[in-house]
Coordinates of C-alpha atoms in Angstrom, one line a residue:
X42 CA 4.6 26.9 -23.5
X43 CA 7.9 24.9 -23.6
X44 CA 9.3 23.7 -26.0
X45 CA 9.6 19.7 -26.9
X46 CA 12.9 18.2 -26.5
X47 CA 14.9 17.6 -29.6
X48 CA 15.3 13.8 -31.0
X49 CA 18.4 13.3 -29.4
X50 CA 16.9 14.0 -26.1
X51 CA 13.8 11.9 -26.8
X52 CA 15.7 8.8 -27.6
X53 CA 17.4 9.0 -24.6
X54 CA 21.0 9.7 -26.4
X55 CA 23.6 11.1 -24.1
X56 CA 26.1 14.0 -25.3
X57 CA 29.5 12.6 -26.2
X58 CA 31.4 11.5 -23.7
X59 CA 34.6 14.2 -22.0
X60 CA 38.2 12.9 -23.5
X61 CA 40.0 10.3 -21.2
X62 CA 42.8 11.5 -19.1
X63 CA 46.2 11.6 -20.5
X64 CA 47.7 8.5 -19.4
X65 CA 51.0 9.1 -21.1
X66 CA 52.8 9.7 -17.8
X67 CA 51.8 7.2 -14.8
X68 CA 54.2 7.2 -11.6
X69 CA 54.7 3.6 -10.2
X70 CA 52.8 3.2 -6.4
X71 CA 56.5 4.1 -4.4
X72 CA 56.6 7.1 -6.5
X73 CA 57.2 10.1 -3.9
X74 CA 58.5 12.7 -6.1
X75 CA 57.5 16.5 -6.9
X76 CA 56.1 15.4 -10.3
X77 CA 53.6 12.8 -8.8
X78 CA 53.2 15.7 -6.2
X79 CA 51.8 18.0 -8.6
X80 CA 50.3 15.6 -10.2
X81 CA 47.5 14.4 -7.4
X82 CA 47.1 18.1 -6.6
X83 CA 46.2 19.1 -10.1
X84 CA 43.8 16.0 -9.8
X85 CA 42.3 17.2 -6.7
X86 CA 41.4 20.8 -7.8
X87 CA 40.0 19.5 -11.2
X88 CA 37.6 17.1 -8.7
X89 CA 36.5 19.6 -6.8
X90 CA 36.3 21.8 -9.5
X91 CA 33.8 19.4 -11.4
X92 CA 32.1 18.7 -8.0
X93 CA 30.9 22.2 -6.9
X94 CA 30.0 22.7 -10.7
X95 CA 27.6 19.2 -10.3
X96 CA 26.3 20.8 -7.4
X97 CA 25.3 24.3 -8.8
X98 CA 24.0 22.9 -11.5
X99 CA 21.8 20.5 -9.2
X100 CA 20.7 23.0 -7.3
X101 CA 19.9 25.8 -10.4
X102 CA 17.5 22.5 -12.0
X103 CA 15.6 22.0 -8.7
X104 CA 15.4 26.1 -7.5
X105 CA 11.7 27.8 -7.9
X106 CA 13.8 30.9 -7.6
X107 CA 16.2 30.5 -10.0
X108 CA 13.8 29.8 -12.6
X109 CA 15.9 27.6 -14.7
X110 CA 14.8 25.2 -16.9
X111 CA 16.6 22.6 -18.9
X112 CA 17.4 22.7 -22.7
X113 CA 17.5 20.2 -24.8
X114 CA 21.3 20.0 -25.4
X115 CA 21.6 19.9 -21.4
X116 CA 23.2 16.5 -20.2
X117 CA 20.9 13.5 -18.7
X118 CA 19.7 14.6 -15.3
X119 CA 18.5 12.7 -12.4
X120 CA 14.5 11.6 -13.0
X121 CA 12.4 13.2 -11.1
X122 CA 10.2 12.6 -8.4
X123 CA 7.3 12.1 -10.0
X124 CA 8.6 10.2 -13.0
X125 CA 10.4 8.1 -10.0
X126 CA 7.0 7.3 -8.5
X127 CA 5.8 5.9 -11.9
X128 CA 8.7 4.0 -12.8
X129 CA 8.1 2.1 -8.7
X130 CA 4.5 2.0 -9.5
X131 CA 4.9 0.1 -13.3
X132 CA 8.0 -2.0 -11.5
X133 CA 6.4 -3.2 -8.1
X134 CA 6.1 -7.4 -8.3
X135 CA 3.7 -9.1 -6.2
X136 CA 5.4 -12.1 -4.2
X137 CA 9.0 -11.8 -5.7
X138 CA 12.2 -11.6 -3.8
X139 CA 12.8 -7.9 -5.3
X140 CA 13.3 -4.6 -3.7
X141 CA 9.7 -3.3 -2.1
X142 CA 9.5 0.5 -3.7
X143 CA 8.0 2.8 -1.2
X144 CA 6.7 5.5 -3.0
X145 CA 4.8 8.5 -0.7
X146 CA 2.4 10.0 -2.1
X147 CA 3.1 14.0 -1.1
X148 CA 1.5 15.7 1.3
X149 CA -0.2 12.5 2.9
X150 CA 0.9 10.1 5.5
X151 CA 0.7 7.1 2.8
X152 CA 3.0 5.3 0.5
X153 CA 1.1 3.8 -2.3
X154 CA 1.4 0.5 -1.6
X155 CA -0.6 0.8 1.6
X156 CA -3.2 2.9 -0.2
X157 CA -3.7 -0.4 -2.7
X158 CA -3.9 -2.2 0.4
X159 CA -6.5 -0.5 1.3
X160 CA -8.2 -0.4 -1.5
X161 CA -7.8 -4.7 -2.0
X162 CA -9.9 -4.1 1.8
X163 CA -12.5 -1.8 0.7
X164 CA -13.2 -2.0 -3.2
X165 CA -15.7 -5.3 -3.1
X166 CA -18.3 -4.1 -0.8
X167 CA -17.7 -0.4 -2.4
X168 CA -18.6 -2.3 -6.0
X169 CA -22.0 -4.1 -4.6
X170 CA -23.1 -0.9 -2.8
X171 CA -22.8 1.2 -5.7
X172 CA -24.8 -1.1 -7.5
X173 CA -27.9 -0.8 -5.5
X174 CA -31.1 1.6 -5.9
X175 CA -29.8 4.3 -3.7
X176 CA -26.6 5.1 -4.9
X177 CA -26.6 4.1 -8.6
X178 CA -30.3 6.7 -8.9
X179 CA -29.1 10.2 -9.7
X180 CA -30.5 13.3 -11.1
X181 CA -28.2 15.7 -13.1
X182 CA -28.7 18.7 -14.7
X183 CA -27.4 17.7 -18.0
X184 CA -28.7 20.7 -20.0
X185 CA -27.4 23.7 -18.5
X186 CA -25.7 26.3 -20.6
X187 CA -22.1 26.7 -21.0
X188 CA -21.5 30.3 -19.3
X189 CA -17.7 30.9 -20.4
X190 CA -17.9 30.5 -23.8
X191 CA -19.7 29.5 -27.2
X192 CA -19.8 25.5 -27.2
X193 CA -19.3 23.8 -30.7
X194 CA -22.7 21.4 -29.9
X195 CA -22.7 18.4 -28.5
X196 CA -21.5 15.1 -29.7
X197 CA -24.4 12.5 -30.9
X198 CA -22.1 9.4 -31.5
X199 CA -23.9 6.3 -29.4
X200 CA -21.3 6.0 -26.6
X201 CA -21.8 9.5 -25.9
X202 CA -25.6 10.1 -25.3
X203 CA -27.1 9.2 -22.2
X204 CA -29.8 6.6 -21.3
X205 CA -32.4 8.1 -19.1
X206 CA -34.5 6.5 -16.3
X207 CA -38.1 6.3 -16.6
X208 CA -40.1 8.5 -14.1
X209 CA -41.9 5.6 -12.5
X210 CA -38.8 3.7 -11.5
X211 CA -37.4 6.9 -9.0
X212 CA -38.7 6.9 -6.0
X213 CA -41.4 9.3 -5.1
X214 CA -39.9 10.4 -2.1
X215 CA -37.1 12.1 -4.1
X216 CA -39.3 14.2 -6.7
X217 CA -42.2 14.8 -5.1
X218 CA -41.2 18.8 -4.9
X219 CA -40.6 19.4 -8.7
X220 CA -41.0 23.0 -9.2
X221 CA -40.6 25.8 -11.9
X222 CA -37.8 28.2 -9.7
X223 CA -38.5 30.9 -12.6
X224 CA -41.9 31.3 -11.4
X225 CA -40.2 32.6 -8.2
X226 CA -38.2 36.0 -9.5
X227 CA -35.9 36.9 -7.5
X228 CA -36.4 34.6 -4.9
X229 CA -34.5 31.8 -6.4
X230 CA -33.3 29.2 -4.1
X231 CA -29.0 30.0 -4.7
X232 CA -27.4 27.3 -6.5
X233 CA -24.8 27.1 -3.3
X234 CA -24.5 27.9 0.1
X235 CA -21.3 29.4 1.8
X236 CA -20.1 26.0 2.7
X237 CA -20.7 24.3 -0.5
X238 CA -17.3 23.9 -2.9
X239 CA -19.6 23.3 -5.7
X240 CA -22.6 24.2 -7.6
X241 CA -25.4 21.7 -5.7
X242 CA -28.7 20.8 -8.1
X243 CA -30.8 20.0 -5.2
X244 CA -32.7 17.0 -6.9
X245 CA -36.3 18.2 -5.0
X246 CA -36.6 20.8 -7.4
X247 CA -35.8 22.6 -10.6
X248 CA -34.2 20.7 -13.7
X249 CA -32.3 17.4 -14.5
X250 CA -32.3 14.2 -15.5
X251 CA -32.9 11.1 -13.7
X252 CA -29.9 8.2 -14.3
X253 CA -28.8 4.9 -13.8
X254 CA -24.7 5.5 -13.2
X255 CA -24.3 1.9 -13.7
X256 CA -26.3 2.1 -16.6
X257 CA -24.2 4.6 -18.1
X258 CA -20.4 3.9 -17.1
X259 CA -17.6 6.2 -17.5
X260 CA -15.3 5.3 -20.8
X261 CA -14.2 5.7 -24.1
X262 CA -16.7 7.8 -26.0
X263 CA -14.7 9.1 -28.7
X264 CA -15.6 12.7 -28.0
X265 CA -12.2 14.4 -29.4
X266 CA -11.1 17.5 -30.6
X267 CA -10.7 21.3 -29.3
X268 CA -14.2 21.0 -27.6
X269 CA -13.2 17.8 -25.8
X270 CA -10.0 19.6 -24.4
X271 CA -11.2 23.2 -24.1
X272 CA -12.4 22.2 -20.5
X273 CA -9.5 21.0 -18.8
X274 CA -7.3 23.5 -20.2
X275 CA -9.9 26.3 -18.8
X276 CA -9.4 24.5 -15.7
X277 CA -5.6 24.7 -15.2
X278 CA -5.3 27.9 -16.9
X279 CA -8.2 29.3 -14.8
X280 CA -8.4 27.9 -11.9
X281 CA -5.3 26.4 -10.0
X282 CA -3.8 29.4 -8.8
X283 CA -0.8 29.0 -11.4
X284 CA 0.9 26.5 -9.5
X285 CA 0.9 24.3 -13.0
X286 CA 4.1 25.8 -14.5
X287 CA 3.6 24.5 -18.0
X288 CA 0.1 23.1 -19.6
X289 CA 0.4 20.3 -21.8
X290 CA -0.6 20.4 -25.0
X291 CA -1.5 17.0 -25.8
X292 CA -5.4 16.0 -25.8
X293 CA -6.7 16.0 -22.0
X294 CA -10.3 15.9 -22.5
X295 CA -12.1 12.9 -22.7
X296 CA -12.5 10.7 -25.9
X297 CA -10.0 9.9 -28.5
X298 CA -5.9 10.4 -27.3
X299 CA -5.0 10.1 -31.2
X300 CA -5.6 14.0 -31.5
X301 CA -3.9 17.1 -29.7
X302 CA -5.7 20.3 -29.6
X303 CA -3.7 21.6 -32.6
X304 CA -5.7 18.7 -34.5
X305 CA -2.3 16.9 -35.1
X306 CA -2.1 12.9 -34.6
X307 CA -0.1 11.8 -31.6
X308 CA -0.4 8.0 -31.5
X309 CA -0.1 5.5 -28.5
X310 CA 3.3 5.1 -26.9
X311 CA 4.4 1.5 -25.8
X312 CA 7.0 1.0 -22.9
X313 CA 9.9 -0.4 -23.6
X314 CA 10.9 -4.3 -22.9
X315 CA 13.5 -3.6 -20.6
X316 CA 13.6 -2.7 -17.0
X317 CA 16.0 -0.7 -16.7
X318 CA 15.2 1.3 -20.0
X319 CA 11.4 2.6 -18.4
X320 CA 13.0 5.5 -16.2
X321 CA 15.0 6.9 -19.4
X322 CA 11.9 6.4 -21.4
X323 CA 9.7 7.8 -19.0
X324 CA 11.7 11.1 -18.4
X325 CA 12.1 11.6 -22.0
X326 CA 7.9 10.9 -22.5
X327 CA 7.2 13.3 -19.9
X328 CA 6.4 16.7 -20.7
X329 CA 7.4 18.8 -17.5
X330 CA 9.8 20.7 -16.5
X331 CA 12.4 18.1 -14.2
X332 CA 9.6 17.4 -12.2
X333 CA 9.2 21.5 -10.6
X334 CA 5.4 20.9 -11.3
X335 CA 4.8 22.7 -7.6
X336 CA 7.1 25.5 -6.4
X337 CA 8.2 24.6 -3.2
X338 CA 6.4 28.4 -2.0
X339 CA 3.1 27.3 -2.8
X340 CA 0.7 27.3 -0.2
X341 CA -0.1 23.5 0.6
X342 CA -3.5 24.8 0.1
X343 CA -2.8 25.6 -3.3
X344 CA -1.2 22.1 -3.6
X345 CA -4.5 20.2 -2.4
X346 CA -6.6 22.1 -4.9
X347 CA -4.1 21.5 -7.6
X348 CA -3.7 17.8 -7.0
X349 CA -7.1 17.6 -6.5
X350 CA -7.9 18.2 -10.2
X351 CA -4.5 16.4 -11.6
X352 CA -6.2 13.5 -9.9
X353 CA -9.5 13.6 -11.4
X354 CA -7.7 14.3 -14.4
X355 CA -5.7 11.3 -14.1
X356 CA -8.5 9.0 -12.9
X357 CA -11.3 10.4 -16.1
X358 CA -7.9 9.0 -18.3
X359 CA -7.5 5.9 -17.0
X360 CA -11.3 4.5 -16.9
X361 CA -10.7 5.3 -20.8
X362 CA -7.7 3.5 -21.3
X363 CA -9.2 1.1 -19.2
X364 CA -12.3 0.7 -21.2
X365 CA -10.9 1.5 -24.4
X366 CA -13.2 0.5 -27.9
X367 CA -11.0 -1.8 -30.1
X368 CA -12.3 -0.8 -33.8
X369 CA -10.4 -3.6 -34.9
X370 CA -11.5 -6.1 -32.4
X371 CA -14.7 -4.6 -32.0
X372 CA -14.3 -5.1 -28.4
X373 CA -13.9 -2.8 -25.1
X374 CA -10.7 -3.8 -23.6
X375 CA -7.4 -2.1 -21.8
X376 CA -5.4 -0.2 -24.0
X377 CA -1.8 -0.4 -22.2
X378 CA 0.0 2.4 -24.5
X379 CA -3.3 4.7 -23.8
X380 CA -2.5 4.7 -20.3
X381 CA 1.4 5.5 -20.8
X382 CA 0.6 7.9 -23.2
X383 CA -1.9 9.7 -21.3
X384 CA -0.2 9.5 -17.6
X385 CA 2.9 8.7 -18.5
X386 CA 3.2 12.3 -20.1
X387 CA 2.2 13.7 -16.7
X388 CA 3.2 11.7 -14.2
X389 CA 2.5 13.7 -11.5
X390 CA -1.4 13.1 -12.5
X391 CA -0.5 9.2 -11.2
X392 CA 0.7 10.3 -7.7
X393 CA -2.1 12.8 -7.7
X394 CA -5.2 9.5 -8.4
X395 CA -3.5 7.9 -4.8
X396 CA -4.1 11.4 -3.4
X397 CA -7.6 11.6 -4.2
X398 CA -8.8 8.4 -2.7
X399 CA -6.6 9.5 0.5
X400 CA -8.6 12.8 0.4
X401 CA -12.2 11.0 0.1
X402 CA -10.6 8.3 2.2
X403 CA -10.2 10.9 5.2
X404 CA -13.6 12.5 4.6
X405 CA -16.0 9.5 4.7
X406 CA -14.3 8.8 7.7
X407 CA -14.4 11.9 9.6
X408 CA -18.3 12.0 8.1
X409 CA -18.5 8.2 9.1
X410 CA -21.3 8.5 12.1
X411 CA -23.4 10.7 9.5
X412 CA -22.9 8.2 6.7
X413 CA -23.9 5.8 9.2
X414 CA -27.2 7.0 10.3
X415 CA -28.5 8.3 7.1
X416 CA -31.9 6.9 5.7
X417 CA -31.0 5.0 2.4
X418 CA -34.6 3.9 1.9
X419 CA -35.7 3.6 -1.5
X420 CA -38.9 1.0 -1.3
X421 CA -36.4 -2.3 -3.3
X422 CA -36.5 -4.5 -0.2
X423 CA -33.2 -6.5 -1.5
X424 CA -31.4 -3.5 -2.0
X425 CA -32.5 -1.5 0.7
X426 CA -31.5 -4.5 2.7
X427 CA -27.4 -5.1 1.1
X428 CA -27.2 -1.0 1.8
X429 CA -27.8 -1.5 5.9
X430 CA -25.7 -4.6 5.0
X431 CA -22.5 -3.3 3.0
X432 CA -22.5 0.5 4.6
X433 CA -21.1 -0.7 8.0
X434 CA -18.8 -3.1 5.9
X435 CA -16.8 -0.3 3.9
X436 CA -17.1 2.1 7.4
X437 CA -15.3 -0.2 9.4
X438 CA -13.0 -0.7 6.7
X439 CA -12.3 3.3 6.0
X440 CA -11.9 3.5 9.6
X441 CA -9.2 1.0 10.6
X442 CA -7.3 2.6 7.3
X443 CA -5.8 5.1 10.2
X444 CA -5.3 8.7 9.8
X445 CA -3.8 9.3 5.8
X446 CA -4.1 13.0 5.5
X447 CA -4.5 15.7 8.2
X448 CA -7.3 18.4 7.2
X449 CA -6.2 20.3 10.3
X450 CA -3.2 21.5 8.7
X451 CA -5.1 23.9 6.1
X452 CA -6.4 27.0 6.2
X453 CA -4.7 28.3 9.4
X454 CA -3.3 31.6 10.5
X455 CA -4.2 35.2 9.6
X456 CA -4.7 34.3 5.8
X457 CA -6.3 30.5 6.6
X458 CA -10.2 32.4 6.0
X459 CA -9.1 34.2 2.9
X460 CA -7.4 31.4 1.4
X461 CA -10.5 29.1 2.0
X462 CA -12.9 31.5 0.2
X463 CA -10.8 31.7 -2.8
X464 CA -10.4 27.9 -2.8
X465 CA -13.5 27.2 -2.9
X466 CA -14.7 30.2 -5.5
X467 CA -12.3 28.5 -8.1
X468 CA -13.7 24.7 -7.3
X469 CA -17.6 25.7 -7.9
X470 CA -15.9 27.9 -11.1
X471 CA -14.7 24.1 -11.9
X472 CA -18.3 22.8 -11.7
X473 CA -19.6 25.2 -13.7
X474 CA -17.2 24.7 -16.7
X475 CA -18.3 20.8 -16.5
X476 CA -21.5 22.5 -18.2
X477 CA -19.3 22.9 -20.8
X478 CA -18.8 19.5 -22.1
X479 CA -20.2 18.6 -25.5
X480 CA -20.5 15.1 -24.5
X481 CA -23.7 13.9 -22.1
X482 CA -22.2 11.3 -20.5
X483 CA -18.8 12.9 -20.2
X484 CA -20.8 15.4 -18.7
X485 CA -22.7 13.3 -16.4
X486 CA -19.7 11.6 -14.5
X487 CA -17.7 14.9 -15.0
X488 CA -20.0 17.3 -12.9
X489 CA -20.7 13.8 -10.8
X490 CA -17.2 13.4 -9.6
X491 CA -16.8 17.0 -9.7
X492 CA -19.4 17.1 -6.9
X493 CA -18.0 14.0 -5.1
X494 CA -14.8 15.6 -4.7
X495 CA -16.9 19.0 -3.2
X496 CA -18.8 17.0 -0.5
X497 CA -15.4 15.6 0.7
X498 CA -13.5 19.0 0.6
X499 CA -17.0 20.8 2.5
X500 CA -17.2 17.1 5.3
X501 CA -13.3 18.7 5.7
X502 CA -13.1 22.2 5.7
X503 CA -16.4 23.3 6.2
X504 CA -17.7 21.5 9.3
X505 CA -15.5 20.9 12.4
X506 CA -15.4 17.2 13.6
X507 CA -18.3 17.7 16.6
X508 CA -20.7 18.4 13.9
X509 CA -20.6 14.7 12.8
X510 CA -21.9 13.4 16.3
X511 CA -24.8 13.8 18.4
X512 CA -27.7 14.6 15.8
X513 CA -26.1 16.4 13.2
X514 CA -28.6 19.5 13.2
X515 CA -26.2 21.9 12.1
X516 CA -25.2 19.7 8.9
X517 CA -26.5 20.1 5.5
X518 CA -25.6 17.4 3.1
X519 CA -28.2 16.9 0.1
X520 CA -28.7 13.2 -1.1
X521 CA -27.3 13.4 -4.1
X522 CA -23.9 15.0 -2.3
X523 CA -23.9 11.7 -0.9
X524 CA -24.5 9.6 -3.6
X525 CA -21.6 11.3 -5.7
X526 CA -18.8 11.5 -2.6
X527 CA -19.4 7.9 -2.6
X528 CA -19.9 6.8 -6.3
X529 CA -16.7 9.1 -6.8
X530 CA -15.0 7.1 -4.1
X531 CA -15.7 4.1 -6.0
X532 CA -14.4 5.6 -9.1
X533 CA -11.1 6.3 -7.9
X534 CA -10.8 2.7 -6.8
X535 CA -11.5 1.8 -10.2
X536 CA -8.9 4.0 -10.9
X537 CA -6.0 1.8 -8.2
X538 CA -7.1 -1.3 -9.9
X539 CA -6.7 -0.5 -13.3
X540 CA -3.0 1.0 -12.5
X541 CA -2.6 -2.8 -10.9
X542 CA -4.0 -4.1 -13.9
X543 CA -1.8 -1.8 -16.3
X544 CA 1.4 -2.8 -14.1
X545 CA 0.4 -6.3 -14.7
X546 CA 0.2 -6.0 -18.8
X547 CA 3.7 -4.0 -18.5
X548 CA 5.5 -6.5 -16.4
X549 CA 3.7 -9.1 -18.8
X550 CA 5.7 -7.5 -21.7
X551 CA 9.1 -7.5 -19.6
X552 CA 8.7 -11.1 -19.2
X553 CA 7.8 -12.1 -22.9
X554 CA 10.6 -10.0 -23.9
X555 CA 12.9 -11.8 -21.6
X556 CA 11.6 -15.1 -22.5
X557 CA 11.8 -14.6 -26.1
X558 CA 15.8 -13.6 -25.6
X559 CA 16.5 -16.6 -23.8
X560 CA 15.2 -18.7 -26.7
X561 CA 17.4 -16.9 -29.2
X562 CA 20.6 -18.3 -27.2
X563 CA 22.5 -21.3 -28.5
X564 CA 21.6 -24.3 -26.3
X565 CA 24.6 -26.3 -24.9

């Protein structure tokens, strides 16, 4: 595990400065003679010199295969990319004469800003529709065993425990085949097919819970400790093909961010009042290695997968910070040093949130004439009437978005099949260890989003794009696949509007600092 950077490099101090050139001798302009001769040659090879040392050592930080790493005692480098990305994110103004950051989010066809865009578009008829009967109803198998290791219990503090639905209020249609699978031996039906990327509780049968998501939102909990961060860390460590060079250490579960999984206390960060001073304060926050979070000879399958998880990572962070309990205040509110100290760390995770709603983004299209023609009856009359309202809304809107990521380009050549098989053997590992959280509701919008994410990787890699037109006999999506690709969908544009709503609270302190300076000056 690296090693933190000392206190010099965390304050941002710079190493002491090379002497100044003698300036004892200096030869008037006219000056033609051998001395001044020798003088601008000497100069020459010392900038060159200096030059092709600047570019070594830019090319040692930044090469996979040189493996180099900086120290501590190493001079200020260049931020990196993904430290970069935050610093436009945190900076961009709306409606100010200022320089429009760009930002693309790798290995998409998007810049942020036109993902927020489209997010502004769809994220009001996305909020009404997963408020109604259809897709806020869920069953989840809440209860099944850990199978990777010896769970420390689960946490009973309120926020944490779940608040099931009553039998009478789920539709019949959706239970009616409640059966006991271990009266059936060896004939169990398999908890996955070959084109599933997750484990899929078919909610016809078998165990779970039924669960009002709205009911039961996705925040703080205060689930903390080892327990709370044992699961991600499986995850990364596990699971993503070692293309994460370096695993943090600081708390990555959900719950409290005030404890590491040494049990130490790291407290909130704040960014600082100055523009100029975020990059330097971001880069000496983060906790990765110049930005080399991806070798450049990773498979961009490998990349997908790993971003893929960085970005549900990222997105389970901010919905705490975003709804973060205020002991003092007694009050849920946005807890601006949360977010900086949780993604701030890891900026990479931020970058990796705007790929995940590209990723969904591109599924519910390609699955849009499906989506379309499915049968969202549930017997409310109101709400079975908004869904056949707001359904063709967000399509339309999804649609005109354009093409943002191209699933064609995976899982080609000689090693495309291989390299799909292992992809998806290490996501459903990933829903499996979600059976791992000590926290039920942690739990329930872990293995939720968990399974969103699945449904959009099998509507992309599993199924070519005929099989989502004519009558879509060779497709086999199970309801609540559909309820969680599009409740995670929703989740992620939580996600983009708390980042706008973060930006706004930082530029909010930029200004008040400014402000309060300009009262300090002497009036004339």
């Amino acid at each position: 595990m690296a090693k933190k950077r000392s206190t010099a490099a965390r304050s941002g101090a710079r190493p002491a400065a090379r002497p100044a050139p003698n300036t004892d001798h200096q030869p008037d302009a006219g000056s033609a003679g051998p001395s001044h001769k020798r003088h601008w040659l000497w100069s020459a090879v010392r900038i060159a010199v200096l030059a092709a040392a600047a570019a070594t050592a830019y090319i040692a930080r930044d090469s996979p295969v040189l493996g180099l790493s900086s120290r501590a005692d190493d001079p200020p480098k260049q931020p990196s990319q993904n430290i970069g990305f935050m610093a436009q994110v945190l900076q961009k103004s709306r409606g100010q004469n200022i320089c429009k950051p760009e930002g693309f989010v790798s290995d998409t066809y998007s810049d942020f800003d036109s993902i927020e865009a489209l997010n502004h578009r769809v994220a009001r008829p996305l909020d009404k529709l997963v408020h109604t009967k259809f897709f806020r109803t869920l069953k989840v198998d809440l209860y099944k065993p850990c199978q990777f290791w010896r769970t420390e219990g689960s946490c009973f503090q309120r926020d944490c425990i779940v608040q099931p639905l009553d039998a009478s209020e789920v539709p019949a249609a959706w239970c009616a085949q409640t059966i006991d699978q271990n009266s059936f031996g060896p004939f169990l039906r398999p908890e996955y097919t070959d084109r599933d990327f997750a484990v899929v509780n078919d909610e016809t049968y078998g165990d779970g819970v039924w669960l009002d998501l709205v009911e039961n939102p996705e925040r703080f909990t205060g689930y903390a400790g080892a327990g709370a961060n044992a699961v991600w860390m499986s995850i990364y460590q596990d699971n993503c093909f070692g293309v994460a060079p370096y695993l943090q250490d600081t708390a990555g579960g959900w719950g409290s961010q005030l404890v590491n999984v040494d049990d130490k206390t790291m407290p909130f960060v704040q960014p600082p009042h100055k523009r100029r001073e975020l990059t330097p304060f971001l880069e000496s926050l983060a906790e990765e290695d110049h930005g080399v979070t991806l070798p450049a000879d990773v498979p961009r399958e490998y990349r997908v997968f790993y971003r893929a998880v960085s970005g549900l990572h990222a997105s389970v962070s901010t919905h705490i910070c975003a709804e973060y309990f205020n002991a003092t205040s007694n009050q849920w509110e946005p807890n601006l040093g949360c977010f900086i100290s949780r993604i701030g760390a890891f900026p990479d995770r931020l970058q990796n949130m705007y790929f995940n709603f590209v990723l969904l983004t591109r599924a519910i299209q390609k699955m849009e004439p499906y989506i379309a023609a499915y049968d969202y009856t549930t017997g409310a009359t109101k709400d079975d009437r908004a869904v056949k309202r707001l359904i063709p809304k967000v399509l339309k809107v999804v649609n005109r978005a354009g093409l943002m990521f191209d699933d064609s380009e995976l899982f080609l050549g000689p090693s495309g099949r291989a390299l799909k098989a292992e992809f998806k053997d290490n996501f459903r590992n990933i829903s499996r260890i979600m059976d791992c959280t000590g926290c039920e509701k942690c739990r329930l919008w872990g293995k939720t989003q968990t399974l969103g994410l699945a449904t959009a990787l099998k509507a992309l890699f599993s199924y070519p794009d005929r099989a989502f037109r004519g009558r879509f006999t060779s497709l086999d999506f199970k309801r609540n696949e559909v309820v969680a690709l599009i409740t995670t969908y929703f989740q992620f544009s939580r996600s983009l509007d708390a980042i706008e709503m973060f930006r706004g609270m930082y530029q909010n302190i930029v200004t008040d600092w400014r402000a309060s300076q300009a009262s300090l000056l002497p009036e004339k």
